[in-house]
CSV table of C-alpha atoms in Angstrom, one decimal:
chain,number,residue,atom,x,y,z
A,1,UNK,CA,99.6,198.9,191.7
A,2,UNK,CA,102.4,200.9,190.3
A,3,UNK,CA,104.0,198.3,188.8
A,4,UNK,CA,100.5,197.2,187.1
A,5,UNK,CA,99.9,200.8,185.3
A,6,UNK,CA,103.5,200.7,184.3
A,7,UNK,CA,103.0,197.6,182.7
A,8,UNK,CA,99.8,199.1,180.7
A,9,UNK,CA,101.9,201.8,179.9
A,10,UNK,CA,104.4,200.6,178.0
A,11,UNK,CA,102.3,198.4,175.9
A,12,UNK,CA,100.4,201.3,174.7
A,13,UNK,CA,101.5,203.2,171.6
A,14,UNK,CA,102.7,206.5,171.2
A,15,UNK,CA,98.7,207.3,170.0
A,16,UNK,CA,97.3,205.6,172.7
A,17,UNK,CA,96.4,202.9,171.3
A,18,UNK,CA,97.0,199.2,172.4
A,19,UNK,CA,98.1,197.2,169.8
A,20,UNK,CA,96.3,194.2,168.7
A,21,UNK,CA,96.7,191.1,170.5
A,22,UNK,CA,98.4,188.0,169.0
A,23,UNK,CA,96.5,185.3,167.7
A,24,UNK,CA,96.6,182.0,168.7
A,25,UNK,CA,98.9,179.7,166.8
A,26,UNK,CA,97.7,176.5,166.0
A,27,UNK,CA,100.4,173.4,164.7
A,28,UNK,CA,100.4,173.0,161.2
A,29,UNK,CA,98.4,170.0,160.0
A,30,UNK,CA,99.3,168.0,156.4
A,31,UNK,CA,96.8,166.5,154.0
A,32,UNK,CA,95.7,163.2,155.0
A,33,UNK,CA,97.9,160.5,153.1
A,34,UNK,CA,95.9,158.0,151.4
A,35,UNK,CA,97.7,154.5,151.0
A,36,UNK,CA,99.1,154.4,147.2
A,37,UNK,CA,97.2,151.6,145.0
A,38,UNK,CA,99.1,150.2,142.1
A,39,UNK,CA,96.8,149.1,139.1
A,40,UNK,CA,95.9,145.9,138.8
A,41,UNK,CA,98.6,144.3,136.8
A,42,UNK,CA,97.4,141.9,133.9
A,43,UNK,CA,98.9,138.3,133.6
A,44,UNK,CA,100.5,139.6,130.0
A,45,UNK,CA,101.9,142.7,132.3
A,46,UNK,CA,103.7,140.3,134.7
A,47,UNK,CA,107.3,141.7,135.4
A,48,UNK,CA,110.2,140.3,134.2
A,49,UNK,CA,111.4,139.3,137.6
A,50,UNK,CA,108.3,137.0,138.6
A,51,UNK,CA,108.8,133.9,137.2
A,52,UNK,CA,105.7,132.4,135.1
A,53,UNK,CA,103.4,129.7,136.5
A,54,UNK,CA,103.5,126.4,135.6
A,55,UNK,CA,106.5,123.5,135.2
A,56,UNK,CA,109.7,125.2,134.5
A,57,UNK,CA,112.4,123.1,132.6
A,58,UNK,CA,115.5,122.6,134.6
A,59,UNK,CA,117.2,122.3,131.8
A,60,UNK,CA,117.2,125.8,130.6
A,61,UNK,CA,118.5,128.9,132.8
A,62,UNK,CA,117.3,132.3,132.6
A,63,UNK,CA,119.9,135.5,132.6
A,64,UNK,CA,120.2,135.6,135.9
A,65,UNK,CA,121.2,132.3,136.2
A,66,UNK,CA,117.6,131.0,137.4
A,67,UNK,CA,115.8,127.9,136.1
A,68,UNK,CA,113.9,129.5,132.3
A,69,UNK,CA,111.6,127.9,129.8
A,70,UNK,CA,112.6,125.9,127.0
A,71,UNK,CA,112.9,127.6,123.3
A,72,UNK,CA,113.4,126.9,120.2
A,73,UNK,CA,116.5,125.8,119.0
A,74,UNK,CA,118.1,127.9,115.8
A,75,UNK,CA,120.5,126.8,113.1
A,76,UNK,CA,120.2,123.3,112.1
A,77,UNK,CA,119.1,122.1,115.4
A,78,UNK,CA,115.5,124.3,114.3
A,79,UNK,CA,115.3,121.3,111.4
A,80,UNK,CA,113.8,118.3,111.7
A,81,UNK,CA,115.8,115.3,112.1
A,82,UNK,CA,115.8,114.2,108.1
A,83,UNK,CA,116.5,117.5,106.9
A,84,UNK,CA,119.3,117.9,109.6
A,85,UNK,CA,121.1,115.0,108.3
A,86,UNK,CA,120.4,116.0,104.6
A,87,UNK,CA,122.3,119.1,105.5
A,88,UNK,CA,125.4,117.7,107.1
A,89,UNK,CA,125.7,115.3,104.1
A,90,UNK,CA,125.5,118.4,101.8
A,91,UNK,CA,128.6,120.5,104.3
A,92,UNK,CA,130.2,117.0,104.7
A,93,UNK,CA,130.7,116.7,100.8
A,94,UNK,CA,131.0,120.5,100.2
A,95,UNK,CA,133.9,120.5,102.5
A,96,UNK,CA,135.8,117.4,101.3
A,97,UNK,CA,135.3,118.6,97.3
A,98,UNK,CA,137.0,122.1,98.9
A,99,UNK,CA,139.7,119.7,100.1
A,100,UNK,CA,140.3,117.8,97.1
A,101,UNK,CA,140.1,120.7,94.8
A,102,UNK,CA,143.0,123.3,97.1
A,103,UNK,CA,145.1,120.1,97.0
A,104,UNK,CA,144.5,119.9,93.3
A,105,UNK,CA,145.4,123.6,92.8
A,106,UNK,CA,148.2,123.4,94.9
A,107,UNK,CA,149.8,120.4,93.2
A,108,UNK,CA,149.2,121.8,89.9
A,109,UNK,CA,151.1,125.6,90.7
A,110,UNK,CA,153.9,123.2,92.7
A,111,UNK,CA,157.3,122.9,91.3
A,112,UNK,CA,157.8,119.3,89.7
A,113,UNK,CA,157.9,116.4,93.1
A,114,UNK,CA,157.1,112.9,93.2
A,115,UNK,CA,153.5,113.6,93.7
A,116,UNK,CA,153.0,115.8,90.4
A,117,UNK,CA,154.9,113.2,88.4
A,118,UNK,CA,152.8,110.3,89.6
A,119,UNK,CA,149.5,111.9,89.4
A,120,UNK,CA,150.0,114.5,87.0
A,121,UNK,CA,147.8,112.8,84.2
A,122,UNK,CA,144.8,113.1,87.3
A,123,UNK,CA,146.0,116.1,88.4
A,124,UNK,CA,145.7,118.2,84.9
A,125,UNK,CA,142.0,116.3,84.1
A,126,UNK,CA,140.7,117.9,86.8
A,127,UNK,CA,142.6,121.5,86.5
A,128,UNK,CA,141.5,121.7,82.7
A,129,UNK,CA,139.9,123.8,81.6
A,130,UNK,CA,137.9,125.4,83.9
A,131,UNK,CA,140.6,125.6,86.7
A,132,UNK,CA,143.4,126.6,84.6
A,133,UNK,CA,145.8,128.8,86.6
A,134,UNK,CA,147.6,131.7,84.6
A,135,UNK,CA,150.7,133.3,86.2
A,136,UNK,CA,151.0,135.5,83.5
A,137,UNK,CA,149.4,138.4,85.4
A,138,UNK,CA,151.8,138.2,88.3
A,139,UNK,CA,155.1,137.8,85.7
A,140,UNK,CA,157.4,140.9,85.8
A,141,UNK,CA,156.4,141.7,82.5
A,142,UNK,CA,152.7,140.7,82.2
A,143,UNK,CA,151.0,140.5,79.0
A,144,UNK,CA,150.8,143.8,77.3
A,145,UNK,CA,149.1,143.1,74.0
A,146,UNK,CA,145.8,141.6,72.5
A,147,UNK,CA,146.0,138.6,69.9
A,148,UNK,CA,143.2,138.2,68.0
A,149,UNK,CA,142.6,135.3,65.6
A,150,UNK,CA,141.4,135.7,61.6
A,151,UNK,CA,140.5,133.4,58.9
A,152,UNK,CA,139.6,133.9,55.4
A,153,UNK,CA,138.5,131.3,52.7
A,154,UNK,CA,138.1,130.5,49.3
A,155,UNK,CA,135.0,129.3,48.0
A,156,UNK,CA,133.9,127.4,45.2
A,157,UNK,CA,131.3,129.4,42.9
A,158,UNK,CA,128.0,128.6,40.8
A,159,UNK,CA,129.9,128.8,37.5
A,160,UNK,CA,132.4,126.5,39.2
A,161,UNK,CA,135.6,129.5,39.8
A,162,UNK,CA,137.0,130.5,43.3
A,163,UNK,CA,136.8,133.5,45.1
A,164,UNK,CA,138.5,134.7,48.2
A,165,UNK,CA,136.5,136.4,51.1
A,166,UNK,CA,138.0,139.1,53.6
A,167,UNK,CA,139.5,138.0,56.7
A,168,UNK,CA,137.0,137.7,59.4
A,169,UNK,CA,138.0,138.4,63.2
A,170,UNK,CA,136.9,135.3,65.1
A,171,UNK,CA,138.2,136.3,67.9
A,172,UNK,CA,135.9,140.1,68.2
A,173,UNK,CA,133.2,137.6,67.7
A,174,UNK,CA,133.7,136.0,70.7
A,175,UNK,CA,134.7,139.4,72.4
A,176,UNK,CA,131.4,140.9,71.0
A,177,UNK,CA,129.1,137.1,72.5
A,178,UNK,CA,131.4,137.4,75.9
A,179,UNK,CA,130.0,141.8,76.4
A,180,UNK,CA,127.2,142.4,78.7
A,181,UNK,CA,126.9,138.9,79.3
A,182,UNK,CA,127.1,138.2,83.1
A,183,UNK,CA,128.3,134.1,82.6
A,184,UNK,CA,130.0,133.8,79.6
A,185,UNK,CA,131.2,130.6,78.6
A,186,UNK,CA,134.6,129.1,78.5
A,187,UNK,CA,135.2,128.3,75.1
A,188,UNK,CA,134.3,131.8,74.4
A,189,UNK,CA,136.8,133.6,76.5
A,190,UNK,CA,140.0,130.7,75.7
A,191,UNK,CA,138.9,128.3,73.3
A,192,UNK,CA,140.6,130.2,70.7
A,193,UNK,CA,143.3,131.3,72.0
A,194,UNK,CA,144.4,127.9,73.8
A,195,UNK,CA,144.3,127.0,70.0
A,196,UNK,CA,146.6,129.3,68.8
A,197,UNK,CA,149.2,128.1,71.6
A,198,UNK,CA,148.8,124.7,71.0
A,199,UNK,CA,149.5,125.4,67.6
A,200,UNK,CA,152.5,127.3,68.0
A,201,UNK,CA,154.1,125.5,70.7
A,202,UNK,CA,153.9,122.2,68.3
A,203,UNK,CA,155.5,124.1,65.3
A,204,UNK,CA,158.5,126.4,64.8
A,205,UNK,CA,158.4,129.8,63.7
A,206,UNK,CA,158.2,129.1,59.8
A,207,UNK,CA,155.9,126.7,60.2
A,208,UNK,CA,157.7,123.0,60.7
A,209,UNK,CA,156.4,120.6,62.9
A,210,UNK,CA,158.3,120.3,66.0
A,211,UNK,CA,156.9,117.5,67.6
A,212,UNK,CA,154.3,114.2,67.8
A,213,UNK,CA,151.3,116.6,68.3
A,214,UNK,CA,151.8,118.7,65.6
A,215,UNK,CA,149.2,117.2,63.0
A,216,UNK,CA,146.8,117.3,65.8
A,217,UNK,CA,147.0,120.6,66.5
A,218,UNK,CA,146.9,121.7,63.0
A,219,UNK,CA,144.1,119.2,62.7
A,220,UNK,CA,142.2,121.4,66.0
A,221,UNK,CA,142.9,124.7,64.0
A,222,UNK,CA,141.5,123.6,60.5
A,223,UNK,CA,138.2,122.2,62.4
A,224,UNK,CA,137.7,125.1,64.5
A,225,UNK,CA,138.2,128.0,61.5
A,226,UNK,CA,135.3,125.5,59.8
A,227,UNK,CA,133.4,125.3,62.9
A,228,UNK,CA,132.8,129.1,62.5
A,229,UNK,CA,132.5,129.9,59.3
A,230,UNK,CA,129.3,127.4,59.2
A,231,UNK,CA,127.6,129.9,61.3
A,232,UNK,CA,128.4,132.9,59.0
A,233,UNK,CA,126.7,133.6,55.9
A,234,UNK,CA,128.3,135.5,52.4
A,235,UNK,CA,126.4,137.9,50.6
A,236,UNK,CA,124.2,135.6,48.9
A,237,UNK,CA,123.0,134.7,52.5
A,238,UNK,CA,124.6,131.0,52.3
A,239,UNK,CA,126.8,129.7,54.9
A,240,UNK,CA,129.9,130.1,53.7
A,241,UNK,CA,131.2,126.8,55.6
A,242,UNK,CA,129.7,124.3,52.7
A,243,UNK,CA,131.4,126.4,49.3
A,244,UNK,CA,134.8,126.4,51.4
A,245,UNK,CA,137.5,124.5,49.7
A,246,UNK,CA,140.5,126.2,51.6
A,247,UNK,CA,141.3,128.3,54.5
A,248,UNK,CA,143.9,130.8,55.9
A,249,UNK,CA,144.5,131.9,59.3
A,250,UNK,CA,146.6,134.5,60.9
A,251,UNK,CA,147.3,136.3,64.3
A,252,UNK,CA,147.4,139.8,64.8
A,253,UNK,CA,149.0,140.8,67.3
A,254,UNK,CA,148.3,144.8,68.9
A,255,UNK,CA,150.3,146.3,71.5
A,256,UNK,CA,148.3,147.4,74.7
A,257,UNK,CA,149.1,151.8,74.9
A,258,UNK,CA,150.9,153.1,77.4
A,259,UNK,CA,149.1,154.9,80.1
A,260,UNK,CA,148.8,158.8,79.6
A,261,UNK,CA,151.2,159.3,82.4
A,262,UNK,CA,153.4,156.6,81.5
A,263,UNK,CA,156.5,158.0,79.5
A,264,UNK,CA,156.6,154.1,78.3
A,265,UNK,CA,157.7,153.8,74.7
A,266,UNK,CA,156.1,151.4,72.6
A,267,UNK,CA,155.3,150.5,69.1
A,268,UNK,CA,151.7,150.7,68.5
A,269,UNK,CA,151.4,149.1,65.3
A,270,UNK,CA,149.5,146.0,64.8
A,271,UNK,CA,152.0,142.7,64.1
A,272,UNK,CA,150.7,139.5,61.9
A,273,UNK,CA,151.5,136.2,61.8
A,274,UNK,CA,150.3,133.9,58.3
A,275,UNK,CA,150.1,130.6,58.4
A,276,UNK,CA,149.9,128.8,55.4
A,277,UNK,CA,146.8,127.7,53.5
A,278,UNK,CA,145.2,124.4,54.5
A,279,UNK,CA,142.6,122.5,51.9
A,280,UNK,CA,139.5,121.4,53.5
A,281,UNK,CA,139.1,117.6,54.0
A,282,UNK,CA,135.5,116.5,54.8
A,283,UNK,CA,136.9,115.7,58.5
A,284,UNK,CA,137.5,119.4,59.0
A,285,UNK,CA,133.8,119.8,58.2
A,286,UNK,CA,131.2,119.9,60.8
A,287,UNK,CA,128.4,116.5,61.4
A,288,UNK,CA,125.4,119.0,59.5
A,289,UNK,CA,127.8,120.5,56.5
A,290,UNK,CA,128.8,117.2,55.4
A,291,UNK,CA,125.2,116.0,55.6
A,292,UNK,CA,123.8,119.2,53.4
A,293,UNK,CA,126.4,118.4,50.9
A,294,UNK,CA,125.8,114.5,50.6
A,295,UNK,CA,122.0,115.6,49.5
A,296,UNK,CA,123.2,118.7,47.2
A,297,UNK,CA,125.5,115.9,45.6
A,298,UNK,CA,122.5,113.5,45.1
């Protein structure tokens, strides 16, 4: 009995009152886990990793090294068979002209062997003129100066006298056809000035043949100067190729300047070269000229 009230008395607070009683505890209890459903997956949705139904190619392996479909084939192999052969004729020929035309090159820049002085006649047909090589650029002293090529004439006039025109720069002609145009052609950029080279490496410097090609060249010149000045017209709007009777023609040579921070010295005016005058023989005159002036004399 004692120990009983003693009991009650020490679980009674200092106001007398008996503090509340515990609740029960009950165990804690999760959510109810429902099983997770994935969406229904489409056939266009199929993963990578599950292989597609129907006859697989053995041929063909995947990435991972597993059997794949066929696909189509890329380059040539996506041609058919006639244009695949059409386009290994077209590399086959492409790369033997390549061939031919390095070995060409090569034989052309060579010094003189056995090979150059066999074929050389075969060798410069194909180099000329579109191929030429000029090692000018690469020379320790490169080209510094522009030549440029005039003519003038004399023409025969109504009341049967001469007069002499200006000389006429043929060669800012060609300069002024070549501008702004993407593909000039190759008379205009060398056709004039392979003349002048042939002409002066077939005659000495006052003028004398110096060899067996010197009429010809002087021949080329003559033909050419009439050449253009059948597609210029005088004053009177005429061409002045038909009244010509005979022709001059000189180079003038400029010096290229120096560049402003170049303490270079060099002369900066303008050398010329005449060479003598040439009467017109109705050889030198173009297939058309000769034809206006058979009707003019009938």
């Amino acid at each position: 009995m004692d120990a009983y009230v003693e009991k009650d008395a020490v679980e009674v607070n200092d106001d007398g009152r008996r503090p509340p009683e515990d609740l029960p505890v009950t165990p804690h209890e999760d959510p109810p886990v429902t099983p997770h459903e994935d969406p229904p997956v489409t056939p266009h949705e199929a993963p990578d990793h599950e292989a597609p139904e129907g006859p697989v190619d053995a041929g063909t392996e995947g990435s991972d090294g597993s059997a794949g479909t066929t696909g189509p084939g890329t380059g040539i192999m996506a041609l058919s068979m006639p244009y695949q052969v059409v386009v290994a004729v077209a590399l086959a020929v492409a790369g033997v002209f390549a061939c031919v035309h390095l070995a060409m090159v090569f034989l052309h820049v060579a010094p003189s062997n056995t090979l150059t002085k066999r074929h050389g006649e075969a060798v410069g047909d194909w180099i000329y003129p579109e191929f030429e090589q000029n090692w000018k650029l690469f020379a320790p002293n490169p080209l510094q100066m522009n030549i440029s090529l005039e003519v003038r004439a004399e023409l025969a006039t109504a009341d049967g006298g001469r007069r002499t025109t200006g000389w006429i720069d043929l060669t800012a002609q060609d300069i002024e056809a070549i501008r702004h145009n993407p593909m000039p052609s190759h008379a205009q950029q060398n056709q004039l000035r392979r003349a002048v080279d042939f002409y002066l490496n077939t005659h000495t410097d006052d003028g004398r043949p110096n060899g067996s090609r010197s009429t010809f060249s002087e021949q080329y010149m003559r033909r050419l100067a009439m050449q253009r000045l059948d597609a210029l017209e005088g004053s009177d709007g005429r061409a002045l190729g038909p009244d010509a009777r005979r022709i001059q023609i000189r180079t003038v040579t400029r010096p290229v300047p120096a560049a402003r921070w170049s303490d270079e010295k060099a002369r900066t005016n303008p050398g010329y070269r005449e060479f003598p005058w040439w009467t017109v023989t109705e050889t030198d005159r173009s297939v058309g000229d000769r034809a206006s002036r058979t009707e003019a004399g009938r």
